[in-house]
């Protein structure tokens, strides 16, 4: 079962390290460090993503500011206590590092998971259709990651009819997005949200075995920005 759950969540990213590696946590004597990685889009914009790497991988690689990191891993979530409240945190958890990328897409993700909240469908002032989906993705040892996803256009129209418990397969890219949060009467704080911008979305049987390696093959042929509207 654990081998199957490892196939539910796969990420490839390639980008520039833009922050020092800071200690995050330790598990069974193995230390993990977090850094920020800038991944460019074809549009010229960039996403700055949190990336978590084991000290055992760092020991063989010079992961310094300005260096390029080529990684494969999973998009994971965890709860962190912030100001007395539990906050959902997201990070790219690195499983392998490469000298060169094994795929042509520098920011690609495939997830197989279950809709765990009713999707929120809306339109923008420019009449673009959007749907927010929270996806529960099973992980080994009876754990799950809760991944915010955003669909556009016809994918949004499809998503608005999904029900809690439906299993879906999504492909896309991880994006960072800044927004303003009011923390007091005159205090506005700039926050950063991370989510999966969906380029392909399909339903699948709850018991169906999904090979994300096979599904990932079509994502490496064409960057996601050249597919349907991605939300820029």
CSV table of C-alpha atoms in Angstrom, one decimal:
chain,number,residue,atom,x,y,z
A,1,UNK,CA,0.0,0.0,0.0
A,2,UNK,CA,2.8,2.4,0.8
A,3,UNK,CA,4.3,1.9,-2.6
A,4,UNK,CA,1.0,3.0,-4.2
A,5,UNK,CA,0.6,6.1,-2.1
A,6,UNK,CA,4.1,7.3,-3.1
A,7,UNK,CA,2.7,7.4,-6.7
A,8,UNK,CA,-0.2,9.8,-5.8
A,9,UNK,CA,2.0,12.9,-5.6
A,10,UNK,CA,5.0,13.7,-7.8
A,11,UNK,CA,6.7,17.1,-8.5
A,12,UNK,CA,9.5,18.2,-10.7
A,13,UNK,CA,11.0,21.6,-10.2
A,14,UNK,CA,14.1,23.4,-11.5
A,15,UNK,CA,15.0,26.9,-10.2
A,16,UNK,CA,17.4,29.3,-8.5
A,17,UNK,CA,17.9,29.1,-4.7
A,18,UNK,CA,17.1,32.5,-3.3
A,19,UNK,CA,17.4,32.0,0.4
A,20,UNK,CA,19.7,30.3,2.9
A,21,UNK,CA,18.8,26.8,4.0
A,22,UNK,CA,17.3,27.0,7.5
A,23,UNK,CA,16.8,24.1,9.8
A,24,UNK,CA,13.1,22.9,9.8
A,25,UNK,CA,12.8,19.7,11.8
A,26,UNK,CA,14.3,16.3,12.6
A,27,UNK,CA,12.8,12.9,12.1
A,28,UNK,CA,14.6,9.8,13.5
A,29,UNK,CA,17.9,11.6,13.7
A,30,UNK,CA,17.7,13.0,10.1
A,31,UNK,CA,17.6,16.8,9.8
A,32,UNK,CA,15.6,18.7,7.2
A,33,UNK,CA,16.2,22.2,5.9
A,34,UNK,CA,13.9,24.6,4.1
A,35,UNK,CA,14.8,27.2,1.5
A,36,UNK,CA,13.1,29.3,-1.1
A,37,UNK,CA,13.5,28.5,-4.8
A,38,UNK,CA,12.6,30.8,-7.7
A,39,UNK,CA,11.1,29.1,-10.7
A,40,UNK,CA,10.6,31.2,-13.8
A,41,UNK,CA,7.5,31.0,-16.0
A,42,UNK,CA,7.5,31.6,-19.8
A,43,UNK,CA,5.6,34.8,-19.2
A,44,UNK,CA,8.6,36.3,-17.4
A,45,UNK,CA,6.9,36.1,-14.0
A,46,UNK,CA,8.2,33.7,-11.4
A,47,UNK,CA,7.0,31.6,-8.5
A,48,UNK,CA,9.0,31.5,-5.3
A,49,UNK,CA,8.4,28.1,-3.6
A,50,UNK,CA,9.3,26.6,-0.3
A,51,UNK,CA,11.5,23.6,-0.6
A,52,UNK,CA,12.5,21.1,2.1
A,53,UNK,CA,15.6,19.0,1.7
A,54,UNK,CA,17.2,16.3,3.8
A,55,UNK,CA,20.7,17.0,5.3
A,56,UNK,CA,21.7,13.7,3.6
A,57,UNK,CA,21.0,15.2,0.2
A,58,UNK,CA,22.6,18.6,1.1
A,59,UNK,CA,25.8,16.9,2.1
A,60,UNK,CA,26.5,15.8,-1.5
A,61,UNK,CA,25.3,19.1,-3.1
A,62,UNK,CA,26.3,22.7,-2.7
A,63,UNK,CA,22.8,24.2,-2.2
A,64,UNK,CA,23.7,27.9,-1.9
A,65,UNK,CA,22.0,31.1,-2.9
A,66,UNK,CA,22.3,31.6,-6.6
A,67,UNK,CA,22.7,27.9,-7.4
A,68,UNK,CA,20.3,25.9,-9.5
A,69,UNK,CA,18.4,23.1,-7.9
A,70,UNK,CA,16.9,20.3,-10.0
A,71,UNK,CA,14.6,18.2,-7.9
A,72,UNK,CA,11.9,15.5,-7.8
A,73,UNK,CA,9.7,15.1,-4.8
A,74,UNK,CA,6.2,15.6,-3.4
A,75,UNK,CA,4.0,18.6,-2.6
A,76,UNK,CA,3.3,18.1,1.1
A,77,UNK,CA,1.3,19.9,3.8
A,78,UNK,CA,1.7,20.1,7.6
A,79,UNK,CA,0.2,22.1,10.4
A,80,UNK,CA,2.2,24.7,12.2
A,81,UNK,CA,1.2,26.6,15.3
A,82,UNK,CA,1.3,30.4,14.5
A,83,UNK,CA,0.2,32.9,17.1
A,84,UNK,CA,-1.7,30.2,18.9
A,85,UNK,CA,-3.6,29.0,15.8
A,86,UNK,CA,-2.9,26.0,13.6
A,87,UNK,CA,-1.9,27.0,10.1
A,88,UNK,CA,-1.7,24.8,7.0
A,89,UNK,CA,1.8,25.0,5.6
A,90,UNK,CA,2.9,23.7,2.2
A,91,UNK,CA,6.4,22.7,0.9
A,92,UNK,CA,8.0,20.8,-1.9
A,93,UNK,CA,9.6,17.8,-0.1
A,94,UNK,CA,12.6,16.7,-2.1
A,95,UNK,CA,13.2,13.0,-2.7
A,96,UNK,CA,15.9,13.2,-5.4
A,97,UNK,CA,18.3,15.8,-6.7
A,98,UNK,CA,19.7,15.8,-10.3
A,99,UNK,CA,22.5,17.4,-12.1
A,100,UNK,CA,20.2,17.9,-15.1
A,101,UNK,CA,16.4,17.8,-15.2
A,102,UNK,CA,15.0,14.4,-16.3
A,103,UNK,CA,11.9,16.2,-17.8
A,104,UNK,CA,11.6,19.3,-19.9
A,105,UNK,CA,9.1,21.0,-17.7
A,106,UNK,CA,10.7,23.1,-14.9
A,107,UNK,CA,7.6,23.2,-12.7
A,108,UNK,CA,5.3,20.2,-13.0
A,109,UNK,CA,3.1,18.3,-10.6
A,110,UNK,CA,0.7,15.3,-10.8
A,111,UNK,CA,-1.7,14.5,-8.0
A,112,UNK,CA,-4.3,11.8,-7.4
A,113,UNK,CA,-6.5,12.5,-4.5
A,114,UNK,CA,-10.0,13.1,-3.1
A,115,UNK,CA,-12.1,16.2,-3.0
A,116,UNK,CA,-12.4,17.0,0.7
A,117,UNK,CA,-14.5,20.3,0.6
A,118,UNK,CA,-17.2,21.4,-1.8
A,119,UNK,CA,-15.4,23.2,-4.7
A,120,UNK,CA,-15.9,27.0,-4.8
A,121,UNK,CA,-16.8,28.3,-8.2
A,122,UNK,CA,-16.8,31.9,-9.2
A,123,UNK,CA,-16.1,34.3,-12.0
A,124,UNK,CA,-13.7,37.3,-12.1
A,125,UNK,CA,-14.6,40.8,-13.1
A,126,UNK,CA,-13.1,39.9,-16.5
A,127,UNK,CA,-15.6,37.0,-16.7
A,128,UNK,CA,-13.0,34.3,-16.2
A,129,UNK,CA,-14.2,31.1,-14.5
A,130,UNK,CA,-12.4,29.9,-11.5
A,131,UNK,CA,-12.9,26.9,-9.1
A,132,UNK,CA,-11.0,26.3,-5.9
A,133,UNK,CA,-10.5,22.7,-4.9
A,134,UNK,CA,-9.0,21.3,-1.7
A,135,UNK,CA,-7.5,17.9,-2.5
A,136,UNK,CA,-6.6,15.2,0.1
A,137,UNK,CA,-3.7,13.1,-1.2
A,138,UNK,CA,-2.9,9.9,0.6
A,139,UNK,CA,0.7,9.4,1.8
A,140,UNK,CA,2.5,6.5,3.4
A,141,UNK,CA,1.8,5.5,7.1
A,142,UNK,CA,-1.8,6.6,6.9
A,143,UNK,CA,-1.0,10.3,6.4
A,144,UNK,CA,-2.6,12.7,4.0
A,145,UNK,CA,-1.5,16.0,2.4
A,146,UNK,CA,-4.2,18.7,1.9
A,147,UNK,CA,-3.4,20.5,-1.3
A,148,UNK,CA,-5.2,23.7,-2.5
A,149,UNK,CA,-5.8,23.6,-6.2
A,150,UNK,CA,-7.3,26.2,-8.6
A,151,UNK,CA,-8.9,25.4,-12.0
A,152,UNK,CA,-9.7,27.7,-14.8
A,153,UNK,CA,-12.2,27.9,-17.7
A,154,UNK,CA,-13.7,24.6,-18.7
A,155,UNK,CA,-11.8,22.8,-15.9
A,156,UNK,CA,-13.5,25.2,-13.5
A,157,UNK,CA,-16.9,24.3,-15.0
A,158,UNK,CA,-16.1,20.6,-14.6
A,159,UNK,CA,-14.9,21.1,-11.0
A,160,UNK,CA,-18.0,22.9,-9.8
A,161,UNK,CA,-19.9,19.7,-10.1
A,162,UNK,CA,-17.5,17.6,-8.1
A,163,UNK,CA,-18.7,16.2,-4.8
A,164,UNK,CA,-16.8,15.6,-1.5
A,165,UNK,CA,-15.2,12.2,-1.8
A,166,UNK,CA,-14.8,12.2,-5.6
A,167,UNK,CA,-11.4,11.0,-6.7
A,168,UNK,CA,-9.6,13.1,-9.3
A,169,UNK,CA,-6.3,13.3,-11.1
A,170,UNK,CA,-4.8,16.7,-11.7
A,171,UNK,CA,-1.8,18.0,-13.6
A,172,UNK,CA,-0.4,21.5,-13.5
A,173,UNK,CA,2.2,23.6,-11.8
A,174,UNK,CA,2.8,24.9,-8.3
A,175,UNK,CA,2.4,28.7,-8.1
A,176,UNK,CA,2.9,31.3,-5.4
A,177,UNK,CA,0.5,34.2,-5.1
A,178,UNK,CA,0.7,37.3,-2.8
A,179,UNK,CA,-2.4,38.7,-1.2
A,180,UNK,CA,-3.3,41.3,1.5
A,181,UNK,CA,-4.6,40.3,4.9
A,182,UNK,CA,-6.0,42.8,7.4
A,183,UNK,CA,-4.6,42.0,10.8
A,184,UNK,CA,-5.9,45.2,12.6
A,185,UNK,CA,-7.9,48.3,11.9
A,186,UNK,CA,-5.0,50.0,10.1
A,187,UNK,CA,-2.6,47.0,9.7
A,188,UNK,CA,-2.5,45.2,6.3
A,189,UNK,CA,0.0,42.3,5.9
A,190,UNK,CA,1.3,40.9,2.6
A,191,UNK,CA,0.9,37.1,2.7
A,192,UNK,CA,1.9,34.4,0.3
A,193,UNK,CA,-0.4,31.5,-0.7
A,194,UNK,CA,0.8,28.4,-2.6
A,195,UNK,CA,-1.5,26.3,-4.7
A,196,UNK,CA,-1.6,24.0,-7.8
A,197,UNK,CA,-2.7,25.7,-10.9
A,198,UNK,CA,-4.5,23.0,-12.9
A,199,UNK,CA,-3.8,22.4,-16.6
A,200,UNK,CA,-5.5,19.0,-16.8
A,201,UNK,CA,-8.3,17.5,-14.6
A,202,UNK,CA,-10.1,14.2,-14.9
A,203,UNK,CA,-12.2,12.0,-12.6
A,204,UNK,CA,-11.0,8.5,-11.8
A,205,UNK,CA,-12.3,5.4,-10.1
A,206,UNK,CA,-11.7,5.4,-6.3
A,207,UNK,CA,-10.0,2.0,-6.5
A,208,UNK,CA,-8.2,2.6,-9.7
A,209,UNK,CA,-4.4,2.3,-9.6
A,210,UNK,CA,-2.9,5.5,-11.1
A,211,UNK,CA,0.7,5.5,-12.4
A,212,UNK,CA,1.6,9.2,-12.2
A,213,UNK,CA,4.9,8.4,-14.0
A,214,UNK,CA,2.9,7.5,-17.1
A,215,UNK,CA,0.5,10.4,-16.6
A,216,UNK,CA,3.5,12.8,-16.3
A,217,UNK,CA,4.8,11.9,-19.8
A,218,UNK,CA,2.4,14.3,-21.4
A,219,UNK,CA,3.3,17.2,-19.1
A,220,UNK,CA,6.9,17.2,-20.2
A,221,UNK,CA,6.2,17.9,-23.8
A,222,UNK,CA,4.7,21.4,-23.5
A,223,UNK,CA,5.1,23.9,-20.8
A,224,UNK,CA,1.8,24.6,-18.9
A,225,UNK,CA,1.7,28.2,-19.8
A,226,UNK,CA,1.0,27.2,-23.4
A,227,UNK,CA,-2.0,25.2,-22.5
A,228,UNK,CA,-5.4,26.6,-21.4
A,229,UNK,CA,-5.4,29.8,-19.4
A,230,UNK,CA,-3.3,29.3,-16.2
A,231,UNK,CA,-4.4,32.3,-14.1
A,232,UNK,CA,-1.7,34.9,-14.8
